[in-house]
Amino acid sequence: MTLLVTGGAGFIGSNFVLDWLKSSDEPIVTLDALTYAGNLENLASLQGDARHTFVKGDICERALVDQLLSQHRPRALIHFAAESHVDRSISGPGAFMRTNIEGTYTLLEASRAYWSGLGDVDKAAWRFHHVSTDEVYGSLSEQDPPFAETKTYEPNSPYSASKAASDHLVRAWHHTYGLPVLTTNCSNNYGPYHFPEKLIPLMIVNALAGKALPIYGDGKNVRDWLFVSDHASAIRAVLQGGRVGETYNIGGWNEMSNLEIVHTVCELLDELRPDAAGSYKRLITFVKDRPGHDRRYAIDARKIERELGWRPAETFATGIRKTVQWYLDHPEWVVRVQSGAYRDWVAQQYQA
Ligand code: NAD
Ligand code: TYD
């Protein structure tokens, strides 16, 4: 038994791979193109571990995906690889269309070819697990109920539109060809190894460097936040017991405005790394809003709880404390990410 994981050197993918190998000896093959967001240092603790194989490559390369499937014969493919940052999708949508749509299409077609050739038992057990986002559902007003799995798709950014397209492809490959798929739509994650272009890690590293903490618009946009290891445990639960062809929403039951998030981060830093110049809140700066900025996301995660018994283990209070502490404990990771040195490390270690 083996899992093929795409995007396993990114934020959520690397947390998933590390979590999986903590509690299972089932091997993982990671396929990752190591874009700016892929950091092999996240998986450095697995060097020399026979249970993990890293392959640098692009999910759009059909021949490579075919070869990995026939060589490693995985029982499931877990698809994390994506372009994932909304702001980058606004300034350059092309890479999002290619990786998120064409890449998912390539993986589906390669999977279909491989899966068609399996014996009956392996065929029934095989899974394509597509990791997606709540952003496909669009934006909520304050009074709207949270997103259920039945919510219509209303993506608003090039990122969420490309993820919505990939979700539709996955659905169609199940409906038309019978490919055994699972889709999970998760809310905003936070935790270790989060690239400091996203809100929470950006605020932590900027605060520690004495730089401005840029808040878009009025700071009242709301997101549901989930600690990343809870996302990993939800994926394990869906992979193990999810009904084929179904989608499951994953969330933390934790809606907060951006301003509340940044205040919490500042208060934790004030406690754990006080600054003689005063509270880190002094660095908060309101900046021009993101174009098309979705006002509110919220997740109704009752289906995954009812069917699979999954609930998040962390509260926001426990998860954000662990996260801030992780960044304080790993200044070298931050420095290497910010300077780009993690890419030199990859070149040396991996002969990229
Ligand atoms: P990330 O940007 O940190 O990592 C993406 C990874 O995919 C990187 O390692 C990158 O090198 C790799 N990749 C990109 N293009 C590739 C390609 N063409 N071929 C192979 N590898 C490629 O993203 P993340 O935050 O870890 O998100 C992982 C998945 O979870 C994405 O599908 C995202 O849409 C979804 N998701 C993210 C969040 C969140 O809060 N970050 C929430 C819900 C869902
Ligand atoms: P982000 O982490 O980019 O995730 P997403 O847009 O996919 O939800 O942003 C989270 C929220 O934080 C979002 O409402 C935009 C806001 N934000 C800021 O206010 N300032 C920033 O510098 C960033 C990166 C995000």
Short mmCIF file of C-alpha atoms and ligand atoms in Angstrom, two decimals:
data_model
loop_
_atom_site.label_atom_id
_atom_site.label_comp_id
_atom_site.label_asym_id
_atom_site.label_seq_id
_atom_site.Cartn_x
_atom_site.Cartn_y
_atom_site.Cartn_z
CA MET A 1 0.00 0.00 0.00
CA THR A 2 1.28 3.43 -0.96
CA LEU A 3 -0.11 6.96 -1.26
CA LEU A 4 0.81 9.32 -4.09
CA VAL A 5 0.67 12.89 -2.72
CA THR A 6 0.88 15.93 -5.02
CA GLY A 7 2.05 19.26 -3.57
CA GLY A 8 3.57 17.56 -0.52
CA ALA A 9 6.33 20.18 -0.16
CA GLY A 10 3.83 23.02 0.33
CA PHE A 11 2.22 24.19 3.54
CA ILE A 12 -0.68 21.77 3.99
CA GLY A 13 0.84 18.94 1.96
CA SER A 14 4.02 18.83 4.06
CA ASN A 15 2.01 18.90 7.29
CA PHE A 16 -0.09 16.03 5.93
CA VAL A 17 2.95 13.94 4.93
CA LEU A 18 4.70 14.50 8.29
CA ASP A 19 1.50 13.71 10.22
CA TRP A 20 0.82 10.58 8.17
CA LEU A 21 4.28 9.11 8.69
CA LYS A 22 4.09 9.80 12.44
CA SER A 23 1.29 7.29 12.80
CA SER A 24 1.56 4.98 9.77
CA ASP A 25 4.20 2.95 7.99
CA GLU A 26 2.33 3.13 4.70
CA PRO A 27 4.81 4.77 2.31
CA ILE A 28 4.25 8.09 0.58
CA VAL A 29 5.52 9.22 -2.81
CA THR A 30 5.47 13.02 -3.00
CA LEU A 31 5.24 14.69 -6.41
CA ASP A 32 5.95 18.42 -6.24
CA ALA A 33 7.26 20.91 -8.79
CA LEU A 34 8.93 23.01 -6.05
CA THR A 35 7.50 26.32 -7.18
CA TYR A 36 8.24 29.32 -4.91
CA ALA A 37 5.69 27.79 -2.47
CA GLY A 38 7.32 24.35 -2.38
CA ASN A 39 9.99 23.99 0.26
CA LEU A 40 11.80 20.69 0.57
CA GLU A 41 13.15 21.85 3.93
CA ASN A 42 9.65 21.23 5.30
CA LEU A 43 10.29 17.52 4.71
CA ALA A 44 13.95 17.54 5.81
CA SER A 45 13.18 15.31 8.82
CA LEU A 46 12.24 12.53 6.37
CA GLN A 47 15.63 12.43 4.67
CA GLY A 48 16.85 8.84 4.61
CA ASP A 49 13.41 7.56 5.66
CA ALA A 50 12.62 4.63 3.36
CA ARG A 51 8.91 5.29 3.72
CA HIS A 52 9.17 8.58 1.82
CA THR A 53 10.12 9.15 -1.81
CA PHE A 54 10.34 12.67 -3.20
CA VAL A 55 9.94 13.30 -6.93
CA LYS A 56 10.42 16.78 -8.33
CA GLY A 57 8.00 17.22 -11.20
CA ASP A 58 4.98 18.94 -12.63
CA ILE A 59 1.45 17.51 -12.33
CA CYS A 60 0.78 18.73 -15.89
CA GLU A 61 3.33 16.21 -17.25
CA ARG A 62 1.22 13.24 -18.17
CA ALA A 63 4.10 10.87 -18.93
CA LEU A 64 5.63 11.47 -15.50
CA VAL A 65 2.33 10.91 -13.68
CA ASP A 66 1.71 7.71 -15.70
CA GLN A 67 5.17 6.46 -14.82
CA LEU A 68 4.75 7.18 -11.08
CA LEU A 69 1.40 5.39 -10.99
CA SER A 70 2.68 2.30 -12.76
CA GLN A 71 5.95 2.22 -10.79
CA HIS A 72 4.55 2.78 -7.28
CA ARG A 73 1.02 1.37 -7.71
CA PRO A 74 -0.57 3.63 -5.06
CA ARG A 75 -3.95 2.76 -3.54
CA ALA A 76 -4.85 6.49 -3.50
CA LEU A 77 -3.77 9.81 -4.94
CA ILE A 78 -4.14 12.80 -2.63
CA HIS A 79 -4.07 15.99 -4.64
CA PHE A 80 -2.82 19.11 -2.82
CA ALA A 81 -0.71 20.68 -5.59
CA ALA A 82 -2.03 24.08 -6.59
CA GLU A 83 -1.29 27.72 -6.97
CA SER A 84 -2.94 28.90 -3.76
CA HIS A 85 -2.53 32.63 -3.13
CA VAL A 86 -5.47 34.89 -4.06
CA ASP A 87 -3.33 38.03 -4.44
CA ARG A 88 -0.99 36.26 -6.89
CA SER A 89 -4.02 35.02 -8.84
CA ILE A 90 -5.10 38.64 -9.28
CA SER A 91 -1.73 39.83 -10.59
CA GLY A 92 -1.03 36.70 -12.68
CA PRO A 93 -3.89 34.26 -13.22
CA GLY A 94 -2.18 32.14 -15.91
CA ALA A 95 -0.29 29.81 -13.57
CA PHE A 96 -3.54 29.16 -11.68
CA MET A 97 -5.36 28.06 -14.80
CA ARG A 98 -2.51 25.78 -15.78
CA THR A 99 -1.77 24.05 -12.48
CA ASN A 100 -5.20 24.07 -10.89
CA ILE A 101 -7.27 23.17 -13.95
CA GLU A 102 -4.94 21.53 -16.48
CA GLY A 103 -2.96 19.84 -13.72
CA THR A 104 -6.07 18.35 -12.13
CA TYR A 105 -7.27 17.23 -15.55
CA THR A 106 -3.93 15.52 -16.20
CA LEU A 107 -4.04 13.71 -12.85
CA LEU A 108 -7.63 12.60 -13.47
CA GLU A 109 -6.83 11.19 -16.90
CA ALA A 110 -3.68 9.44 -15.71
CA SER A 111 -5.61 8.05 -12.74
CA ARG A 112 -8.43 6.85 -14.95
CA ALA A 113 -6.01 4.97 -17.21
CA TYR A 114 -4.23 3.38 -14.24
CA TRP A 115 -7.43 2.59 -12.33
CA SER A 116 -9.09 1.00 -15.39
CA GLY A 117 -6.33 -1.58 -15.49
CA LEU A 118 -6.67 -2.69 -11.85
CA GLY A 119 -8.31 -5.93 -10.70
CA ASP A 120 -11.81 -5.70 -9.19
CA VAL A 121 -10.76 -5.52 -5.54
CA ASP A 122 -8.06 -2.86 -6.06
CA LYS A 123 -10.36 -0.95 -8.39
CA ALA A 124 -13.10 -0.73 -5.77
CA ALA A 125 -10.64 0.37 -3.09
CA TRP A 126 -8.85 3.02 -5.19
CA ARG A 127 -9.40 6.72 -4.35
CA PHE A 128 -8.67 10.10 -5.94
CA HIS A 129 -8.86 12.59 -3.05
CA HIS A 130 -9.15 16.16 -4.26
CA VAL A 131 -8.18 18.82 -1.71
CA SER A 132 -10.17 21.99 -2.30
CA THR A 133 -11.26 25.18 -0.63
CA ASP A 134 -14.38 26.85 0.76
CA GLU A 135 -13.62 29.84 -1.50
CA VAL A 136 -15.42 28.07 -4.39
CA TYR A 137 -18.74 28.88 -2.69
CA GLY A 138 -18.29 32.66 -2.94
CA SER A 139 -18.87 35.34 -0.35
CA LEU A 140 -21.44 35.44 2.50
CA SER A 141 -23.14 38.39 4.11
CA GLU A 142 -23.23 38.62 7.91
CA GLN A 143 -26.68 37.02 8.10
CA ASP A 144 -26.16 34.14 5.64
CA PRO A 145 -25.90 30.58 6.97
CA PRO A 146 -22.45 28.97 6.67
CA PHE A 147 -21.53 26.98 3.53
CA ALA A 148 -23.07 23.52 3.38
CA GLU A 149 -21.98 21.01 0.71
CA THR A 150 -25.17 21.85 -1.22
CA LYS A 151 -24.30 25.56 -1.55
CA THR A 152 -24.11 26.77 -5.17
CA TYR A 153 -20.65 27.55 -6.49
CA GLU A 154 -20.04 31.31 -6.87
CA PRO A 155 -16.25 31.74 -7.07
CA ASN A 156 -15.10 35.35 -7.24
CA SER A 157 -11.31 35.36 -7.64
CA PRO A 158 -9.17 33.77 -10.36
CA TYR A 159 -7.89 31.41 -7.63
CA SER A 160 -11.32 30.29 -6.46
CA ALA A 161 -12.62 30.05 -10.04
CA SER A 162 -9.72 27.76 -10.96
CA LYS A 163 -10.36 25.59 -7.87
CA ALA A 164 -14.08 25.50 -8.68
CA ALA A 165 -13.24 24.33 -12.19
CA SER A 166 -11.04 21.57 -10.79
CA ASP A 167 -13.84 20.46 -8.41
CA HIS A 168 -16.19 20.20 -11.39
CA LEU A 169 -13.69 18.09 -13.33
CA VAL A 170 -13.35 15.72 -10.37
CA ARG A 171 -17.13 15.43 -10.10
CA ALA A 172 -17.47 14.74 -13.84
CA TRP A 173 -14.76 12.05 -13.85
CA HIS A 174 -16.73 10.24 -11.17
CA HIS A 175 -20.13 10.71 -12.79
CA THR A 176 -19.01 9.84 -16.33
CA TYR A 177 -16.23 7.29 -15.82
CA GLY A 178 -16.97 5.98 -12.33
CA LEU A 179 -13.54 7.08 -11.01
CA PRO A 180 -13.76 6.74 -7.19
CA VAL A 181 -13.25 10.32 -6.06
CA LEU A 182 -13.55 12.23 -2.79
CA THR A 183 -13.54 16.03 -2.53
CA THR A 184 -12.94 18.08 0.60
CA ASN A 185 -13.55 21.83 0.79
CA CYS A 186 -11.71 23.33 3.71
CA SER A 187 -11.58 26.77 5.31
CA ASN A 188 -8.43 28.88 5.91
CA ASN A 189 -5.61 26.87 7.47
CA TYR A 190 -2.82 28.16 9.71
CA GLY A 191 0.12 26.51 11.45
CA PRO A 192 3.80 25.56 10.99
CA TYR A 193 5.49 25.84 7.56
CA HIS A 194 2.96 28.42 6.32
CA PHE A 195 4.58 30.58 3.64
CA PRO A 196 4.75 34.19 4.91
CA GLU A 197 2.70 35.67 2.08
CA LYS A 198 -0.55 34.58 3.78
CA LEU A 199 -2.17 36.62 6.54
CA ILE A 200 -1.11 34.87 9.77
CA PRO A 201 2.55 34.05 9.02
CA LEU A 202 3.01 37.44 7.32
CA MET A 203 1.80 39.22 10.45
CA ILE A 204 4.09 37.16 12.69
CA VAL A 205 7.24 37.67 10.65
CA ASN A 206 6.55 41.35 9.92
CA ALA A 207 5.87 42.07 13.60
CA LEU A 208 9.13 40.38 14.64
CA ALA A 209 10.99 42.45 12.04
CA GLY A 210 9.32 45.68 13.26
CA LYS A 211 7.59 46.10 9.89
CA ALA A 212 4.03 47.34 9.16
CA LEU A 213 1.16 44.85 9.54
CA PRO A 214 -0.89 45.56 6.38
CA ILE A 215 -4.64 45.04 6.79
CA TYR A 216 -6.74 45.20 3.64
CA GLY A 217 -9.76 47.53 3.68
CA ASP A 218 -11.51 47.86 7.04
CA GLY A 219 -10.17 44.55 8.45
CA LYS A 220 -13.69 43.25 9.00
CA ASN A 221 -13.55 40.47 6.41
CA VAL A 222 -14.33 37.18 8.12
CA ARG A 223 -12.76 33.76 7.57
CA ASP A 224 -13.12 30.42 9.35
CA TRP A 225 -9.70 29.31 10.60
CA LEU A 226 -8.52 25.70 11.10
CA PHE A 227 -5.21 24.50 12.55
CA VAL A 228 -3.41 22.59 9.79
CA SER A 229 -3.05 19.27 11.66
CA ASP A 230 -6.84 19.21 11.99
CA HIS A 231 -7.06 19.47 8.20
CA ALA A 232 -4.68 16.50 7.95
CA SER A 233 -6.81 14.43 10.36
CA ALA A 234 -9.99 15.32 8.45
CA ILE A 235 -8.41 14.16 5.17
CA ARG A 236 -7.40 10.89 6.84
CA ALA A 237 -10.98 10.42 8.06
CA VAL A 238 -12.48 11.10 4.61
CA LEU A 239 -9.93 8.90 2.85
CA GLN A 240 -10.73 6.08 5.22
CA GLY A 241 -14.50 6.31 5.48
CA GLY A 242 -15.82 8.97 3.09
CA ARG A 243 -18.50 7.92 0.63
CA VAL A 244 -17.23 7.80 -2.95
CA GLY A 245 -18.36 10.73 -5.10
CA GLU A 246 -19.25 12.86 -2.04
CA THR A 247 -17.86 16.18 -0.96
CA TYR A 248 -17.15 17.02 2.68
CA ASN A 249 -16.74 20.53 4.08
CA ILE A 250 -14.01 20.91 6.70
CA GLY A 251 -13.90 23.83 9.11
CA GLY A 252 -12.88 24.92 12.57
CA TRP A 253 -16.18 26.37 13.84
CA ASN A 254 -14.13 29.49 14.29
CA GLU A 255 -15.16 32.62 12.40
CA MET A 256 -12.97 35.65 13.02
CA SER A 257 -12.37 39.00 11.37
CA ASN A 258 -8.90 39.79 10.08
CA LEU A 259 -8.55 42.52 12.67
CA GLU A 260 -9.35 40.05 15.50
CA ILE A 261 -6.76 37.65 14.07
CA VAL A 262 -4.05 40.30 13.92
CA HIS A 263 -4.87 41.54 17.43
CA THR A 264 -4.55 37.98 18.76
CA VAL A 265 -1.20 37.49 17.02
CA CYS A 266 0.08 40.79 18.47
CA GLU A 267 -1.10 39.93 21.98
CA LEU A 268 0.66 36.54 21.87
CA LEU A 269 3.86 38.16 20.62
CA ASP A 270 3.57 40.83 23.36
CA GLU A 271 3.49 37.96 25.87
CA LEU A 272 6.08 35.63 24.33
CA ARG A 273 8.55 38.12 22.78
CA PRO A 274 7.80 41.57 24.29
CA ASP A 275 9.19 44.52 22.37
CA ALA A 276 10.68 47.47 24.27
CA ALA A 277 9.06 49.82 21.74
CA GLY A 278 5.57 48.78 22.95
CA SER A 279 2.77 46.50 21.78
CA TYR A 280 3.11 45.09 18.29
CA LYS A 281 -0.36 46.52 17.63
CA ARG A 282 1.36 49.85 16.97
CA LEU A 283 2.47 48.35 13.63
CA ILE A 284 -1.08 47.75 12.33
CA THR A 285 -1.60 49.70 9.09
CA PHE A 286 -4.76 49.80 7.00
CA VAL A 287 -3.96 49.53 3.29
CA LYS A 288 -5.90 49.55 0.00
CA ASP A 289 -8.38 46.68 -0.23
CA ARG A 290 -7.85 43.59 -2.40
CA PRO A 291 -9.94 43.86 -5.63
CA GLY A 292 -13.09 41.71 -5.37
CA HIS A 293 -12.26 40.88 -1.74
CA ASP A 294 -14.75 38.27 -0.42
CA ARG A 295 -16.42 39.55 2.74
CA ARG A 296 -17.10 36.39 4.68
CA TYR A 297 -16.50 32.63 4.52
CA ALA A 298 -18.03 30.24 7.05
CA ILE A 299 -18.23 26.46 7.06
CA ASP A 300 -21.00 24.16 8.15
CA ALA A 301 -18.95 21.08 9.07
CA ARG A 302 -21.82 18.95 10.35
CA LYS A 303 -21.73 16.39 7.53
CA ILE A 304 -18.17 15.21 8.22
CA GLU A 305 -18.97 15.07 11.95
CA ARG A 306 -22.23 13.16 11.45
CA GLU A 307 -20.86 10.65 8.93
CA LEU A 308 -17.26 10.24 10.04
CA GLY A 309 -17.15 11.52 13.61
CA TRP A 310 -14.53 14.16 12.78
CA ARG A 311 -14.22 17.39 14.77
CA PRO A 312 -11.21 19.68 15.10
CA ALA A 313 -8.93 18.88 18.04
CA GLU A 314 -7.56 22.41 18.41
CA THR A 315 -9.40 25.59 19.36
CA PHE A 316 -8.15 28.84 17.84
CA ALA A 317 -6.58 29.74 21.19
CA THR A 318 -4.49 26.55 21.33
CA GLY A 319 -3.68 26.48 17.60
CA ILE A 320 -2.57 30.08 17.28
CA ARG A 321 -0.35 29.78 20.38
CA LYS A 322 1.36 26.72 18.86
CA THR A 323 1.73 28.58 15.57
CA VAL A 324 3.29 31.73 17.03
CA GLN A 325 5.60 29.58 19.16
CA TRP A 326 6.64 27.57 16.09
CA TYR A 327 7.68 30.76 14.24
CA LEU A 328 9.58 31.97 17.32
CA ASP A 329 11.35 28.60 17.51
CA HIS A 330 12.25 28.47 13.79
CA PRO A 331 13.78 31.85 12.89
CA GLU A 332 16.20 30.15 10.47
CA TRP A 333 13.27 28.71 8.45
CA VAL A 334 11.81 32.22 8.14
CA VAL A 335 15.13 33.80 7.16
CA ARG A 336 15.78 31.15 4.51
CA VAL A 337 12.29 31.48 3.08
CA GLN A 338 12.51 35.26 2.97
CA SER A 339 15.99 35.36 1.45
CA GLY A 340 15.18 32.61 -1.06
CA ALA A 341 18.02 30.48 0.41
CA TYR A 342 15.66 27.52 0.77
CA ARG A 343 15.83 27.23 -3.00
CA ASP A 344 19.66 26.96 -2.92
CA TRP A 345 19.27 24.24 -0.32
CA VAL A 346 16.95 22.41 -2.67
CA ALA A 347 19.44 22.75 -5.51
CA GLN A 348 22.22 21.29 -3.36
CA GLN A 349 20.20 18.55 -1.73
CA TYR A 350 18.20 17.54 -4.70
CA GLN A 351 20.34 18.62 -7.69
CA ALA A 352 17.25 20.41 -9.02
P1 NAD B 1 0.96 25.96 -1.05
O1 NAD B 1 0.93 27.06 -2.06
O2 NAD B 1 1.63 26.17 0.25
O3 NAD B 1 1.62 24.65 -1.68
C1 NAD B 1 1.34 24.22 -2.98
C2 NAD B 1 2.36 23.15 -3.37
O4 NAD B 1 2.05 22.69 -4.71
C3 NAD B 1 3.80 23.67 -3.41
O5 NAD B 1 4.66 22.74 -2.77
C4 NAD B 1 4.12 23.78 -4.89
O6 NAD B 1 5.50 23.57 -5.19
C5 NAD B 1 3.25 22.66 -5.47
N1 NAD B 1 2.91 22.89 -6.89
C6 NAD B 1 2.44 24.04 -7.44
N2 NAD B 1 2.27 23.87 -8.76
C7 NAD B 1 2.63 22.59 -9.05
C8 NAD B 1 2.66 21.82 -10.23
N3 NAD B 1 2.29 22.33 -11.43
N4 NAD B 1 3.07 20.53 -10.16
C9 NAD B 1 3.44 19.99 -8.97
N5 NAD B 1 3.45 20.69 -7.81
C10 NAD B 1 3.04 21.97 -7.86
O7 NAD B 1 -0.58 25.55 -0.85
P2 NAD B 1 -1.32 25.04 0.47
O8 NAD B 1 -1.76 26.21 1.25
O9 NAD B 1 -0.50 23.99 1.10
O10 NAD B 1 -2.61 24.39 -0.20
C11 NAD B 1 -2.65 23.02 -0.59
C12 NAD B 1 -3.99 22.69 -1.19
O11 NAD B 1 -5.02 22.96 -0.22
C13 NAD B 1 -4.35 23.55 -2.41
O12 NAD B 1 -5.01 22.73 -3.34
C14 NAD B 1 -5.29 24.62 -1.86
O13 NAD B 1 -6.19 25.05 -2.85
C15 NAD B 1 -5.99 23.84 -0.77
N6 NAD B 1 -6.49 24.65 0.37
C16 NAD B 1 -5.66 25.54 1.01
C17 NAD B 1 -6.14 26.24 2.12
C18 NAD B 1 -5.26 27.19 2.88
O14 NAD B 1 -5.74 27.85 3.81
N7 NAD B 1 -3.97 27.29 2.58
C19 NAD B 1 -7.45 26.05 2.55
C20 NAD B 1 -8.27 25.13 1.87
C21 NAD B 1 -7.77 24.43 0.79
P1 TYD B 2 -5.09 35.04 2.86
O1 TYD B 2 -4.21 34.50 3.94
O2 TYD B 2 -4.47 35.56 1.60
O3 TYD B 2 -6.21 33.95 2.55
P2 TYD B 2 -7.56 34.06 1.65
O4 TYD B 2 -7.63 35.35 0.95
O5 TYD B 2 -7.38 32.92 0.71
O6 TYD B 2 -8.69 33.87 2.62
O7 TYD B 2 -5.94 36.23 3.50
C1 TYD B 2 -6.78 36.02 4.60
C2 TYD B 2 -7.52 37.32 4.85
O8 TYD B 2 -6.56 38.31 5.26
C3 TYD B 2 -8.19 37.89 3.61
O9 TYD B 2 -9.43 38.50 3.99
C4 TYD B 2 -7.23 38.93 3.09
C5 TYD B 2 -6.58 39.44 4.37
N1 TYD B 2 -5.19 39.91 4.26
C6 TYD B 2 -4.85 41.17 4.76
O10 TYD B 2 -5.70 41.92 5.29
N2 TYD B 2 -3.55 41.57 4.65
C7 TYD B 2 -2.59 40.81 4.06
O11 TYD B 2 -1.41 41.25 3.97
C8 TYD B 2 -2.95 39.52 3.58
C9 TYD B 2 -1.91 38.62 2.91
C10 TYD B 2 -4.26 39.11 3.70
#
